[in-house]
Short mmCIF file of C-alpha atoms in Angstrom, two decimals:
data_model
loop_
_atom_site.label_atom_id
_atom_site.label_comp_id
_atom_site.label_asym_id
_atom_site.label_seq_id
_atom_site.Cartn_x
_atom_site.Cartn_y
_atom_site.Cartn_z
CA UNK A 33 -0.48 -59.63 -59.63
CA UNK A 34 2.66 -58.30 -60.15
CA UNK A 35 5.62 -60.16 -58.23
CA UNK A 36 9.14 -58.32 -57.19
CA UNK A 37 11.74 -60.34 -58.85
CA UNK A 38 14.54 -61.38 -56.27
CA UNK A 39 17.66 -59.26 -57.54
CA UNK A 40 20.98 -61.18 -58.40
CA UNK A 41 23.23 -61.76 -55.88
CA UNK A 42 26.22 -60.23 -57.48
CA UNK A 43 27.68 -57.69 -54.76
CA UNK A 44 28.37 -55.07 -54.96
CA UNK A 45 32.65 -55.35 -53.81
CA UNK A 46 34.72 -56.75 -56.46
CA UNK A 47 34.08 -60.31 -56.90
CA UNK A 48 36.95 -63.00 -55.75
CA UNK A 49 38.23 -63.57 -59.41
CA UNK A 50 38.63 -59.93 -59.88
CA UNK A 51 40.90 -59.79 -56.99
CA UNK A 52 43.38 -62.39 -57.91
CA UNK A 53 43.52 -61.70 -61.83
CA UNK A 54 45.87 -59.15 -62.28
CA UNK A 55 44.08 -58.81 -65.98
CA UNK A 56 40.97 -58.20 -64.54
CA UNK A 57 40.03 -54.26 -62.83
CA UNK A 58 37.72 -52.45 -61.52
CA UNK A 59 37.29 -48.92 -63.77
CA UNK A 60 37.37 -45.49 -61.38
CA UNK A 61 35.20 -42.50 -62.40
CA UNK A 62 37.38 -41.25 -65.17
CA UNK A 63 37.50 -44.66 -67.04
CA UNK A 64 33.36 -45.52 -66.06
CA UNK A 65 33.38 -41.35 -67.61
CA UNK A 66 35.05 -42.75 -70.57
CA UNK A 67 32.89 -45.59 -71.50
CA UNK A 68 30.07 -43.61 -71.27
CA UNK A 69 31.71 -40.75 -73.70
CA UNK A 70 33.43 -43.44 -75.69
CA UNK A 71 30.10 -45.51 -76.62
CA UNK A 72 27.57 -42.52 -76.91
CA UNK A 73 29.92 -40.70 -79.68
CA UNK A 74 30.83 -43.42 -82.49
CA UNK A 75 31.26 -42.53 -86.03
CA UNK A 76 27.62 -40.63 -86.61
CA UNK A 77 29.60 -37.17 -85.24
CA UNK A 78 31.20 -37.15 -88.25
CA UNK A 79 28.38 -36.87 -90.27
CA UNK A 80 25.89 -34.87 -88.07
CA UNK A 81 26.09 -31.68 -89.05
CA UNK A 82 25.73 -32.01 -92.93
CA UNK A 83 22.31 -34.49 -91.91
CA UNK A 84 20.94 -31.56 -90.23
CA UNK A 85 21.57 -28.73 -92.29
CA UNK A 86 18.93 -29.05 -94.58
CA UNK A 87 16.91 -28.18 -92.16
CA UNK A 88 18.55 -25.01 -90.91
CA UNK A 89 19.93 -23.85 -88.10
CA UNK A 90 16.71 -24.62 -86.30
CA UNK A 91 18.11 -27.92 -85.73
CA UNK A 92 20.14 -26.85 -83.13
CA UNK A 93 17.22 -26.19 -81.07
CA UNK A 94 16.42 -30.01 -81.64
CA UNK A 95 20.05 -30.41 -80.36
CA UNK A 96 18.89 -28.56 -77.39
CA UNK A 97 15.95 -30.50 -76.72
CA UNK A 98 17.38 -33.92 -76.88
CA UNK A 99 20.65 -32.99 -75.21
CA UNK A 100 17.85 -32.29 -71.93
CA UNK A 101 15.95 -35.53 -72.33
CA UNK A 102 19.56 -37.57 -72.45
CA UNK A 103 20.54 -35.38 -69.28
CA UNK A 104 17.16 -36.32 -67.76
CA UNK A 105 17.50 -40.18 -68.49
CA UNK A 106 20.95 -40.11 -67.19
CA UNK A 107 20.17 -38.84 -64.01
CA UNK A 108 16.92 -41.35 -63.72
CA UNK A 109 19.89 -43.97 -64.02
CA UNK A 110 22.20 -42.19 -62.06
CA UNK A 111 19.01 -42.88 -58.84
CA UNK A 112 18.44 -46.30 -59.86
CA UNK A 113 22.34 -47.20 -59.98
CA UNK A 114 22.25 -46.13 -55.89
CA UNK A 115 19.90 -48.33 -55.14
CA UNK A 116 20.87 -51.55 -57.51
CA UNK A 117 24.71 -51.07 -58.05
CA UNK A 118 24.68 -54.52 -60.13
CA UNK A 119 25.57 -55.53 -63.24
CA UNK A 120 22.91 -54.67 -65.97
CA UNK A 121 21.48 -51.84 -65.78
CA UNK A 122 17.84 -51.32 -66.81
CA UNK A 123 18.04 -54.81 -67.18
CA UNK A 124 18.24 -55.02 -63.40
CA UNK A 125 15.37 -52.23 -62.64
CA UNK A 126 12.63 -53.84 -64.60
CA UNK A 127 13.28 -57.18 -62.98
CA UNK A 128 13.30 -55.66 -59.73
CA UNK A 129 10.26 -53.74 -60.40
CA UNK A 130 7.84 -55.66 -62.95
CA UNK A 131 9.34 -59.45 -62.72
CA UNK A 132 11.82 -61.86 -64.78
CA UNK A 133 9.84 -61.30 -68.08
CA UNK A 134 9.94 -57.24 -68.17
CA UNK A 135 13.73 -58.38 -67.10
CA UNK A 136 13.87 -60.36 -69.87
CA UNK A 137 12.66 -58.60 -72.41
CA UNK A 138 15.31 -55.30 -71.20
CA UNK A 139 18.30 -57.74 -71.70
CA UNK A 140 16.82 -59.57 -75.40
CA UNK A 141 16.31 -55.42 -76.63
CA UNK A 142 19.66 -54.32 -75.55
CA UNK A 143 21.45 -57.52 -76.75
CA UNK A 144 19.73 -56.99 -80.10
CA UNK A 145 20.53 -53.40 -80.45
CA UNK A 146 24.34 -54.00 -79.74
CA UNK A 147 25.15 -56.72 -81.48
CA UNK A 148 23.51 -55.20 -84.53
CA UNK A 149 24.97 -51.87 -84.02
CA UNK A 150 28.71 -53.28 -83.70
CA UNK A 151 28.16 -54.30 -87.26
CA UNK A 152 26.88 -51.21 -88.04
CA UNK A 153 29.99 -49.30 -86.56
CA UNK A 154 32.32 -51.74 -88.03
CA UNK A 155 31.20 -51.06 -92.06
CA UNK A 156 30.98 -47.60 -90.95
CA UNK A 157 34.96 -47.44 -90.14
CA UNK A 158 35.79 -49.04 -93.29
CA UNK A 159 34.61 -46.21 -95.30
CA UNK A 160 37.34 -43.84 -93.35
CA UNK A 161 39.79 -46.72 -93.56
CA UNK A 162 39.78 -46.20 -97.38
CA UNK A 163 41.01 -42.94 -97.03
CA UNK A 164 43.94 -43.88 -95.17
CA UNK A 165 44.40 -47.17 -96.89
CA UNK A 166 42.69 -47.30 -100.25
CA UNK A 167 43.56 -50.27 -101.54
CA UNK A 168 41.01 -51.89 -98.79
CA UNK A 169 38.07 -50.03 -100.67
CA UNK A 170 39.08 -52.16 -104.18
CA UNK A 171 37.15 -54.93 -103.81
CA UNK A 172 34.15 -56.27 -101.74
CA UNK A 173 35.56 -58.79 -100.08
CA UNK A 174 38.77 -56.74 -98.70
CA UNK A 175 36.44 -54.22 -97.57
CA UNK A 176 34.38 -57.16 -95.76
CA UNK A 177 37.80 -58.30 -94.00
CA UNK A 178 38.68 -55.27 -92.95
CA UNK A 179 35.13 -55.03 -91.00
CA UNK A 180 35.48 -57.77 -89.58
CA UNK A 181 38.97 -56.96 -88.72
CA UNK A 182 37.66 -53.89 -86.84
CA UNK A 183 35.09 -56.15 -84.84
CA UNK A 184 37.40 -58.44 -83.10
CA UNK A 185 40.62 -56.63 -82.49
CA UNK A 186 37.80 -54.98 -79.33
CA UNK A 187 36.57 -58.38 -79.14
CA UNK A 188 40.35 -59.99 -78.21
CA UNK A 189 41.06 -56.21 -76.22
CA UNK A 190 37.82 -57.04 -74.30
CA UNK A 191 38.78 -61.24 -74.19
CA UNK A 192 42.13 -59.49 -71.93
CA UNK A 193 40.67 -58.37 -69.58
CA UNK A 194 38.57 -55.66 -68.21
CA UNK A 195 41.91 -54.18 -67.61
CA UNK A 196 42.64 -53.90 -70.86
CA UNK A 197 39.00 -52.34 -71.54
CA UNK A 198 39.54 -49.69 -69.91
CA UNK A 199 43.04 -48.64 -70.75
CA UNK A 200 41.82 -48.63 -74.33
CA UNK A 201 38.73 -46.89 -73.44
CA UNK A 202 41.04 -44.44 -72.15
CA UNK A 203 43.01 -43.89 -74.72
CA UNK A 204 40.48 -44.02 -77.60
CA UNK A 205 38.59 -41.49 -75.84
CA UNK A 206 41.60 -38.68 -75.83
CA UNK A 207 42.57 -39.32 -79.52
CA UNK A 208 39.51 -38.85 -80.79
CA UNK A 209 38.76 -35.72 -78.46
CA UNK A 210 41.56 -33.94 -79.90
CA UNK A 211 40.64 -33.31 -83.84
CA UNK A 212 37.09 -32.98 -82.56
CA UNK A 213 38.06 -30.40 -80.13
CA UNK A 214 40.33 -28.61 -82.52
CA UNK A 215 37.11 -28.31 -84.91
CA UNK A 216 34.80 -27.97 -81.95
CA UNK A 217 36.89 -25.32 -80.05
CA UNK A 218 39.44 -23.83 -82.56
CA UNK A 219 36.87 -23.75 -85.06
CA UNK A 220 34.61 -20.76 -82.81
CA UNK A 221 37.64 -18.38 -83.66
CA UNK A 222 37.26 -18.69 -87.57
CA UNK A 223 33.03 -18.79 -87.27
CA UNK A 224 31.92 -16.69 -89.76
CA UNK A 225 27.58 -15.67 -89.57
CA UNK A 226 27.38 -15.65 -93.06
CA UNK A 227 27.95 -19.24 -93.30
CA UNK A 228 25.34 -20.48 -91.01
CA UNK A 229 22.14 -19.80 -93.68
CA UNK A 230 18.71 -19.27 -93.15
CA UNK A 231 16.94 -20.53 -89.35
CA UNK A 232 14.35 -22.56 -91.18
CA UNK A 233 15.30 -24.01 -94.39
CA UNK A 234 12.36 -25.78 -94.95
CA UNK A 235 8.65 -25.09 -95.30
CA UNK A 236 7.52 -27.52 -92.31
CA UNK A 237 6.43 -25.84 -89.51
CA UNK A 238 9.22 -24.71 -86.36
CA UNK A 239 7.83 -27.51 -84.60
CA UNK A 240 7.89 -29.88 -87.69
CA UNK A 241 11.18 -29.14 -88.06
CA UNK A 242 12.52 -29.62 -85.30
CA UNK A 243 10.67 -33.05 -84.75
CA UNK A 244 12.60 -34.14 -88.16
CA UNK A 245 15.87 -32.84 -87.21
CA UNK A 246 15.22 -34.75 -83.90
CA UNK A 247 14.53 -38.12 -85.24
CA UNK A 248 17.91 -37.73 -87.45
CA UNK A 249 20.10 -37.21 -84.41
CA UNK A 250 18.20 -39.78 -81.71
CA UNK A 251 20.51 -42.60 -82.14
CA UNK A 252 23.44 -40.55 -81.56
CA UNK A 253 22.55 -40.19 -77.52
CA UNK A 254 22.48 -44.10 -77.27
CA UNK A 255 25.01 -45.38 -74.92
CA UNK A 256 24.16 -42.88 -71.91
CA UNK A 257 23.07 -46.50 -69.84
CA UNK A 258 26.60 -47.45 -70.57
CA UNK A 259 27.85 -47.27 -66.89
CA UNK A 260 25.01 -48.68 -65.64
CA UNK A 261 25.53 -52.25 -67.56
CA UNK A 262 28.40 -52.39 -66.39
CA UNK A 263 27.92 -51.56 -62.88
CA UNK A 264 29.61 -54.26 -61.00
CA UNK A 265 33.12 -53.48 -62.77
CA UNK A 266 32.78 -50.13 -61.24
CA UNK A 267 34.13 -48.86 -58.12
CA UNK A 268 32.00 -47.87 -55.22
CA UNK A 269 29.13 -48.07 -58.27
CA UNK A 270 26.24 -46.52 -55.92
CA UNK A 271 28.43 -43.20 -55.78
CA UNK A 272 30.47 -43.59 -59.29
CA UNK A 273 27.96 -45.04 -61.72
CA UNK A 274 25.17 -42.22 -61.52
CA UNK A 275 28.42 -39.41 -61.60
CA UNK A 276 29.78 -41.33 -64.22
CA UNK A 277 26.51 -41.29 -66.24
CA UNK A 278 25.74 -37.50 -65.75
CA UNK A 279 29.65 -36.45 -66.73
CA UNK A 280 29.97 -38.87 -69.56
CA UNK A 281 26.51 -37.57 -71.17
CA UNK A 282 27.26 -33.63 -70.42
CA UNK A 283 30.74 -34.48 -71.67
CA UNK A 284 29.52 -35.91 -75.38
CA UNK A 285 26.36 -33.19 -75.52
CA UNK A 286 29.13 -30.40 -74.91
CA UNK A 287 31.14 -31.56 -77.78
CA UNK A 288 28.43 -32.28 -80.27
CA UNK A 289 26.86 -28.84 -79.77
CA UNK A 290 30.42 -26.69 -80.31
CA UNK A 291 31.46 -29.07 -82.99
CA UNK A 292 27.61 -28.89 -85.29
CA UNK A 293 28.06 -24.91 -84.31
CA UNK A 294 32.12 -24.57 -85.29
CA UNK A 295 30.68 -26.70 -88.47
CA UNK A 296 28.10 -24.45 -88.70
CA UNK A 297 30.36 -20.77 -89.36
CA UNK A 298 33.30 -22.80 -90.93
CA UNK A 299 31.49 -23.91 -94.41
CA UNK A 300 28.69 -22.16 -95.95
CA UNK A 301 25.41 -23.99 -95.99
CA UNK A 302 24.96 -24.98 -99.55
CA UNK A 303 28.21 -26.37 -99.57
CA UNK A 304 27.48 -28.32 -95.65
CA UNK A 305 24.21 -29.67 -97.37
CA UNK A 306 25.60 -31.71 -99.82
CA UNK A 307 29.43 -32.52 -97.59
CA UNK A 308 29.70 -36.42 -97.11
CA UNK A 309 32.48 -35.22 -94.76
CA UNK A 310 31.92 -31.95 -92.84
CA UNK A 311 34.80 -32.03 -90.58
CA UNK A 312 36.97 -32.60 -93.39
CA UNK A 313 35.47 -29.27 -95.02
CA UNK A 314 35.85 -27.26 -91.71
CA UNK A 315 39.15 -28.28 -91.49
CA UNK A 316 40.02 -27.21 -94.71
CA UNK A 317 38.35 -24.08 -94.32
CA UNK A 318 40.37 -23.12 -91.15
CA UNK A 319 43.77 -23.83 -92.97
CA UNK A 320 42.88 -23.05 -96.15
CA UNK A 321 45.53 -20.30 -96.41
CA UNK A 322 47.88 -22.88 -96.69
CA UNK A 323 47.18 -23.15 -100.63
CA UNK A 324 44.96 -26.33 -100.09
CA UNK A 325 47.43 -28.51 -97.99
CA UNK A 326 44.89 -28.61 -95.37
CA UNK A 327 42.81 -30.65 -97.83
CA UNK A 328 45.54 -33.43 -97.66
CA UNK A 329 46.05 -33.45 -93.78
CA UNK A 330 43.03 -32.56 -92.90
CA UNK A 331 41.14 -35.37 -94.31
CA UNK A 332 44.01 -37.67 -93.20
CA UNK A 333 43.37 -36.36 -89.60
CA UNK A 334 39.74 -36.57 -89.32
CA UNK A 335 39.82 -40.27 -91.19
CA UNK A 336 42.16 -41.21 -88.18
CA UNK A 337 39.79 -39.67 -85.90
CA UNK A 338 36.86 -41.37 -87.29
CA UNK A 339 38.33 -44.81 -87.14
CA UNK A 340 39.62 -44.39 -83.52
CA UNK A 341 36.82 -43.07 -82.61
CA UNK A 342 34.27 -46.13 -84.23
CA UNK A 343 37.01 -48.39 -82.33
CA UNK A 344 36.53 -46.61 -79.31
CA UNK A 345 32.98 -47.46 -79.32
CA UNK A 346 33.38 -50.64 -80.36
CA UNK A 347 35.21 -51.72 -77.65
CA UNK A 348 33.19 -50.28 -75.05
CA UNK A 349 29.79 -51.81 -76.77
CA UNK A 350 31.18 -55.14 -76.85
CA UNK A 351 31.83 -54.96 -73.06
CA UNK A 352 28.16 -54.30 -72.83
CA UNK A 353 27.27 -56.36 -74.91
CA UNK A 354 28.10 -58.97 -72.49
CA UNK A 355 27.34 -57.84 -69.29
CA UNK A 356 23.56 -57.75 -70.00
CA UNK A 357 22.79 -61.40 -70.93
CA UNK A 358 25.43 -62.11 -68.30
CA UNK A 359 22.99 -60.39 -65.17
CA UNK A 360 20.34 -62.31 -67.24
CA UNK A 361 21.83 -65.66 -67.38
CA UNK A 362 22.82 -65.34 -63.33
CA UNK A 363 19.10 -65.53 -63.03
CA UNK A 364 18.44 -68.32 -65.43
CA UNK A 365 17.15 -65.97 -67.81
CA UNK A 366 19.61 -66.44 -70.65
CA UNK A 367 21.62 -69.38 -71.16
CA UNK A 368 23.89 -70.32 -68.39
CA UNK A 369 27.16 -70.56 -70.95
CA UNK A 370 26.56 -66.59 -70.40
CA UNK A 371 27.18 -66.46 -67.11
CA UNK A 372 30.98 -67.83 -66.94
CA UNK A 373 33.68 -64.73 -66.72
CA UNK A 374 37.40 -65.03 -67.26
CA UNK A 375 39.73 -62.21 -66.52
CA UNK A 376 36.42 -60.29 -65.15
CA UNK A 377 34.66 -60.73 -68.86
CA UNK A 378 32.22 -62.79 -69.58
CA UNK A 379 33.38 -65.09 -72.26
CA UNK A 380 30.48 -66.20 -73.95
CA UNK A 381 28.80 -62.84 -73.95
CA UNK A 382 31.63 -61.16 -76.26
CA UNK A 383 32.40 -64.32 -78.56
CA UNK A 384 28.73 -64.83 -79.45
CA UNK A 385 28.20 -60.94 -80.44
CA UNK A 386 30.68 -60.73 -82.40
CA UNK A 387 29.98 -63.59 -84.51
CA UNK A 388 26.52 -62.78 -84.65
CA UNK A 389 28.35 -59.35 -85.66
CA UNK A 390 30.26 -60.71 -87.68
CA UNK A 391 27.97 -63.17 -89.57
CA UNK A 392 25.27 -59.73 -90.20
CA UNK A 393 28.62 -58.15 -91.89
CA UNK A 394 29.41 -60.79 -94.33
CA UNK A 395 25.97 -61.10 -95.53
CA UNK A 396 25.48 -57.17 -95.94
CA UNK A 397 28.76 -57.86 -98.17
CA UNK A 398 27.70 -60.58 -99.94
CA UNK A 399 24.09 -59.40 -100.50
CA UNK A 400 25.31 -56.20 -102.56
CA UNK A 401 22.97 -54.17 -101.38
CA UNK A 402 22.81 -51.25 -98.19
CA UNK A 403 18.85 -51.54 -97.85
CA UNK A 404 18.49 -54.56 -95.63
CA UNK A 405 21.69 -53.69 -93.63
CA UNK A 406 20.29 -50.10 -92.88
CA UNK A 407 16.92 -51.20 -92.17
CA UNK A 408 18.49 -53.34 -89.11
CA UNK A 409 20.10 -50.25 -88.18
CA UNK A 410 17.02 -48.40 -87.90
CA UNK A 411 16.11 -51.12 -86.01
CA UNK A 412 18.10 -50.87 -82.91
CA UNK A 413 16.54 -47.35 -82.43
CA UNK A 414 13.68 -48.49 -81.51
CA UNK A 415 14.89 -51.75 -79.91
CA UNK A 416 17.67 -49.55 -77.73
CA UNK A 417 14.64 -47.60 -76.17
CA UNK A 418 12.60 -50.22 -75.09
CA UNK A 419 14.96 -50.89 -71.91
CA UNK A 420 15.11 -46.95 -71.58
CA UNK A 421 11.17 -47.21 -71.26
CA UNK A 422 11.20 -49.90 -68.93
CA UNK A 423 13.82 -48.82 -66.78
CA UNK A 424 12.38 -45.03 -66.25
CA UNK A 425 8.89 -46.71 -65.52
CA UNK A 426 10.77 -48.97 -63.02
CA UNK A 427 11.52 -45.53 -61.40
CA UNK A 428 8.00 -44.52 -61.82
CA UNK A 429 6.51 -47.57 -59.94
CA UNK A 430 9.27 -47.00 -57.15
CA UNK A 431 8.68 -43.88 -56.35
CA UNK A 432 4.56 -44.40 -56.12
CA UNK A 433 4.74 -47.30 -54.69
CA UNK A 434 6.06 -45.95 -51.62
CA UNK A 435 9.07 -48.38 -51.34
CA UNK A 436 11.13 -46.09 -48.74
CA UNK A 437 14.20 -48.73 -49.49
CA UNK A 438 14.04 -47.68 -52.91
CA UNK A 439 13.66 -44.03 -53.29
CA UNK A 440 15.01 -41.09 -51.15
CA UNK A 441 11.57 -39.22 -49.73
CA UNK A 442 13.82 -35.81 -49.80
CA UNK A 443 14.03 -35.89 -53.23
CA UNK A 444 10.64 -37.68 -54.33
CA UNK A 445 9.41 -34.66 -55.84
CA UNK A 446 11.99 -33.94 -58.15
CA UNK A 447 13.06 -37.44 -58.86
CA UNK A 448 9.10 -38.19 -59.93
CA UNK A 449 9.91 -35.01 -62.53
CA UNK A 450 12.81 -36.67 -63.67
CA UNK A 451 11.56 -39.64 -64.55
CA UNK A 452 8.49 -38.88 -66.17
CA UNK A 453 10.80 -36.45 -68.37
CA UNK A 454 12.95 -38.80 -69.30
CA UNK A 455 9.72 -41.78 -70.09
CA UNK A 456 8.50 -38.66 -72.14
CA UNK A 457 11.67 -38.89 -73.61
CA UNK A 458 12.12 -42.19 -74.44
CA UNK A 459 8.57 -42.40 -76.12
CA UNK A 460 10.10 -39.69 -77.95
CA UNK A 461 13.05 -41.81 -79.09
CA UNK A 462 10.20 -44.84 -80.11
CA UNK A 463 8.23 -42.33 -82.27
CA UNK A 464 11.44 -41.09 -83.79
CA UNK A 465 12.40 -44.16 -85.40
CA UNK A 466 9.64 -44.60 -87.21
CA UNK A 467 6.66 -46.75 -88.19
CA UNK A 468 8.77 -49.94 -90.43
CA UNK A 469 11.62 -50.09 -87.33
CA UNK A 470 8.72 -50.12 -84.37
CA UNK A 471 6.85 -52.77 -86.82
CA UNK A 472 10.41 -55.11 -87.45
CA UNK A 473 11.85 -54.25 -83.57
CA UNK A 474 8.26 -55.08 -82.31
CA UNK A 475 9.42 -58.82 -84.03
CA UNK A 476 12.54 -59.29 -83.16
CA UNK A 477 11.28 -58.67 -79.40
CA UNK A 478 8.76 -61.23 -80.12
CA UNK A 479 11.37 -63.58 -81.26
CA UNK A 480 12.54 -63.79 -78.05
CA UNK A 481 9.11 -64.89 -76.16
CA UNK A 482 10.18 -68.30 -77.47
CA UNK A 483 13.64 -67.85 -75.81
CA UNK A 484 12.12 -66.75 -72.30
CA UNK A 485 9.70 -69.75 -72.50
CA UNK A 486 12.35 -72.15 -73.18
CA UNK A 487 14.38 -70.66 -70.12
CA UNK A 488 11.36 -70.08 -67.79
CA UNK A 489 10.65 -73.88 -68.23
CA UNK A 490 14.26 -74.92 -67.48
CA UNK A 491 14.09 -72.70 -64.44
CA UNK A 492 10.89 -73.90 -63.34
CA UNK A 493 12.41 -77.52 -63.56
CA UNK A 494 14.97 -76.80 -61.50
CA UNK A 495 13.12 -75.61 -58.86
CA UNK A 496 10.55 -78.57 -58.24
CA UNK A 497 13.01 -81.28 -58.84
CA UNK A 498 14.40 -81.55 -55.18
CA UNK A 499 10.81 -81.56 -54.22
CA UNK A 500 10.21 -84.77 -56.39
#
């Protein structure tokens, strides 16, 4: 039988130590906007558009499809944040719906899949810090400081303050809007057709194609539950978190579709195919009646943009990072050092991903090699979907369940749609990362039975010893 976990007590005002530290503050819709934007476009927009062109401009249709299922997930979130405005996110829907070990395994997935991708993110931003600075790139072990650099200067912006979060989310988010924008917007009035190449560039089928083009660009809508993790930092979160959730994902779809179309009709298709930096190359093309100083600047601009815009993320992920084993530990599902919050962070959340961070930098250094690194990577594909999955099937269970407390009987109809698009979805996003990453998450989920039983048993001790 399946029990109703008790939801954690966290309300859903601003807790007492929020509102005495002047470091620690509550984030309004544009900042809770921001995060969202900030931590669903990293680095990988910088590379998008050369990944898909072999496959033709068909891949835009992919663009189209996924852009709907994000949309549709981040409206399913949007109805669940009314209704559990904690801190969480799907972390706090499958506990309320399935019990503490659905809960549990939301919180192990997501902690996995951000710890792992901050080291991702963090190598990534090293390869445009070489441009700027390329005496980092000389040797291994000054490109392994500089990563690790990257990590904790969000890790000591988050250690601040939540404050401080958000002011840098802020301003992260602008910088790197404006290059983008400039490609993304300016670019449309220098498109020229006879760059954008054939519709299908491969033999596959229309529908094979755009399956493969789709599985290229699935990790780049991760991050649309950002608001929702971080739900009780939010103001008024029943009203701001699902707003906050639709604008930031509309915000980052609008701005990957103009800037993979301004890429598109700036630099012919053989030429995009084989570009290791495509904005750099659109760039170029749109000043290149300069006499090729645009080739100087222009890289220099986008590198900038690049590296504010991997810091960007990187400070919002490490925010989430924490807040999900924080919800968990509240409830005695993680370990209780997890629960304790200073300046409205919790401590123990950000220090231990970022060494863990950290720690899966140095030895992608020090091994020489990019396979077992990227393999990880692939990893937290599949691992980010699995709270996705259990959070929209949370939904699912609500709404046929009949739990009037829960769901809003105007809208049953439309809100059943929505979630089963955005479960569809999600399955989508576990098929999409492909057979080795289901196969390793599938362990590293596993891994953590053996953390929920060690926890579980604490818990249960706790609760029979007055009895004794």
């Amino acid at each position: 039988m399946t029990s109703t976990a008790t939801l954690p007590a966290e309300a859903a005002a601003a807790p007492p130590e929020q509102g005495r530290d002047p470091h620690a503050r509550r984030f309004g819709l544009p900042v809770a906007t921001c995060l969202v934007m900030g931590n669903i476009i990293g680095g990988g927009i910088f590379l998008l558009p050369a990944s898909v062109a072999p496959f033709g401009t068909i891949s835009l249709v992919a663009f189209a499809v996924l852009t709907a299922g994000a949309i549709a997930l981040a409206l399913v979130f949007g109805r669940l944040a009314e209704r559990h405005p904690q801190t969480g996110g799907p972390y706090v829907y499958a506990r309320a719906a399935f019990g503490d070990f659905a809960g549990f395994l939301a919180a192990w997935s997501y902690w996995i899949t951000a710890w792992v991708s901050n080291a991702a993110l963090a190598v990534a931003a090293v390869g445009y810090l070489t441009v700027l600075f390329p005496a980092a790139g000389e040797h291994k072990w000054s490109m392994c400081l500089a990563a690790l650099a990257v990590q904790w200067l969000p890790a000591l912006s988050n250690l601040a303050g939540t404050r401080y979060v958000g002011a840098v989310q802020v301003v992260a988010t602008v910088l790197k809007f404006a290059p983008l924008l400039l490609v993304a917007v300016g670019g449309l009035f220098f498109f020229d057709p006879a760059n954008l190449g054939p519709f299908r560039a491969t033999d596959q089928s229309a529908a094979g194609a755009v399956s493969a083009s789709a599985a290229i660009l699935l990790f780049s809508y991760l991050g649309v539950e950002s608001a929702t993790v971080s739900a009780g930092e939010v103001r008024d979160p029943a009203r701001n978190v699902g707003r906050a959730t639709v604008l930031g994902t509309v915000g980052a779809a609008t701005v990957y579709l103009l800037g993979t179309v301004a890429v598109f009709g700036l630099v012919a298709h053989d030429r995009l195919v084989s570009s290791t930096a495509p904005f750099t190359d659109a760039v170029n093309a749109m000043f290149s009646a300069d006499g090729g100083a645009g080739g100087t600047w222009g890289g220099t601009v986008v590198a900038c943009a690049a590296v504010i815009s991997m810091l960007g993320a990187l400070n919002g992920w490490t925010l989430l990072s924490a807040q999900t084993p924080y919800a968990a530990a509240k409830d005695g599902l993680f370990p209780k050092a997890f629960e304790t919050k200073k300046r409205g962070v919790p401590v123990a959340g950000v220090v231990v991903t970022v060494a863990l961070a950290s720690a899966l930098t140095v030895y992608n250094y020090t091994a020489g090699t990019q396979g077992v690194f990227e393999s990880l990577v692939l990893i937290t594909t599949f691992t980010a979907t699995v709270p996705y999955l259990l959070a929209t099937a949370a939904q699912i269970y609500f709404l046929l369940s009949g739990q009037r407390e829960r769901v809003h009987p105007g809208r049953l109809a439309r809100d059943g749609v929505l979630a089963v698009l955005a479960f569809g979805f999600s399955m989508w996003l576990v098929a999409g990362s492909g057979y080795a990453a289901v196969y390793q998450g599938v362990l590293f989920l596993f891994a953590g039975v053996l953390v929920y039983a060690a926890m579980s048993a604490k818990k249960h001790r706790a609760a029979v010893s007055p009895a004794e």
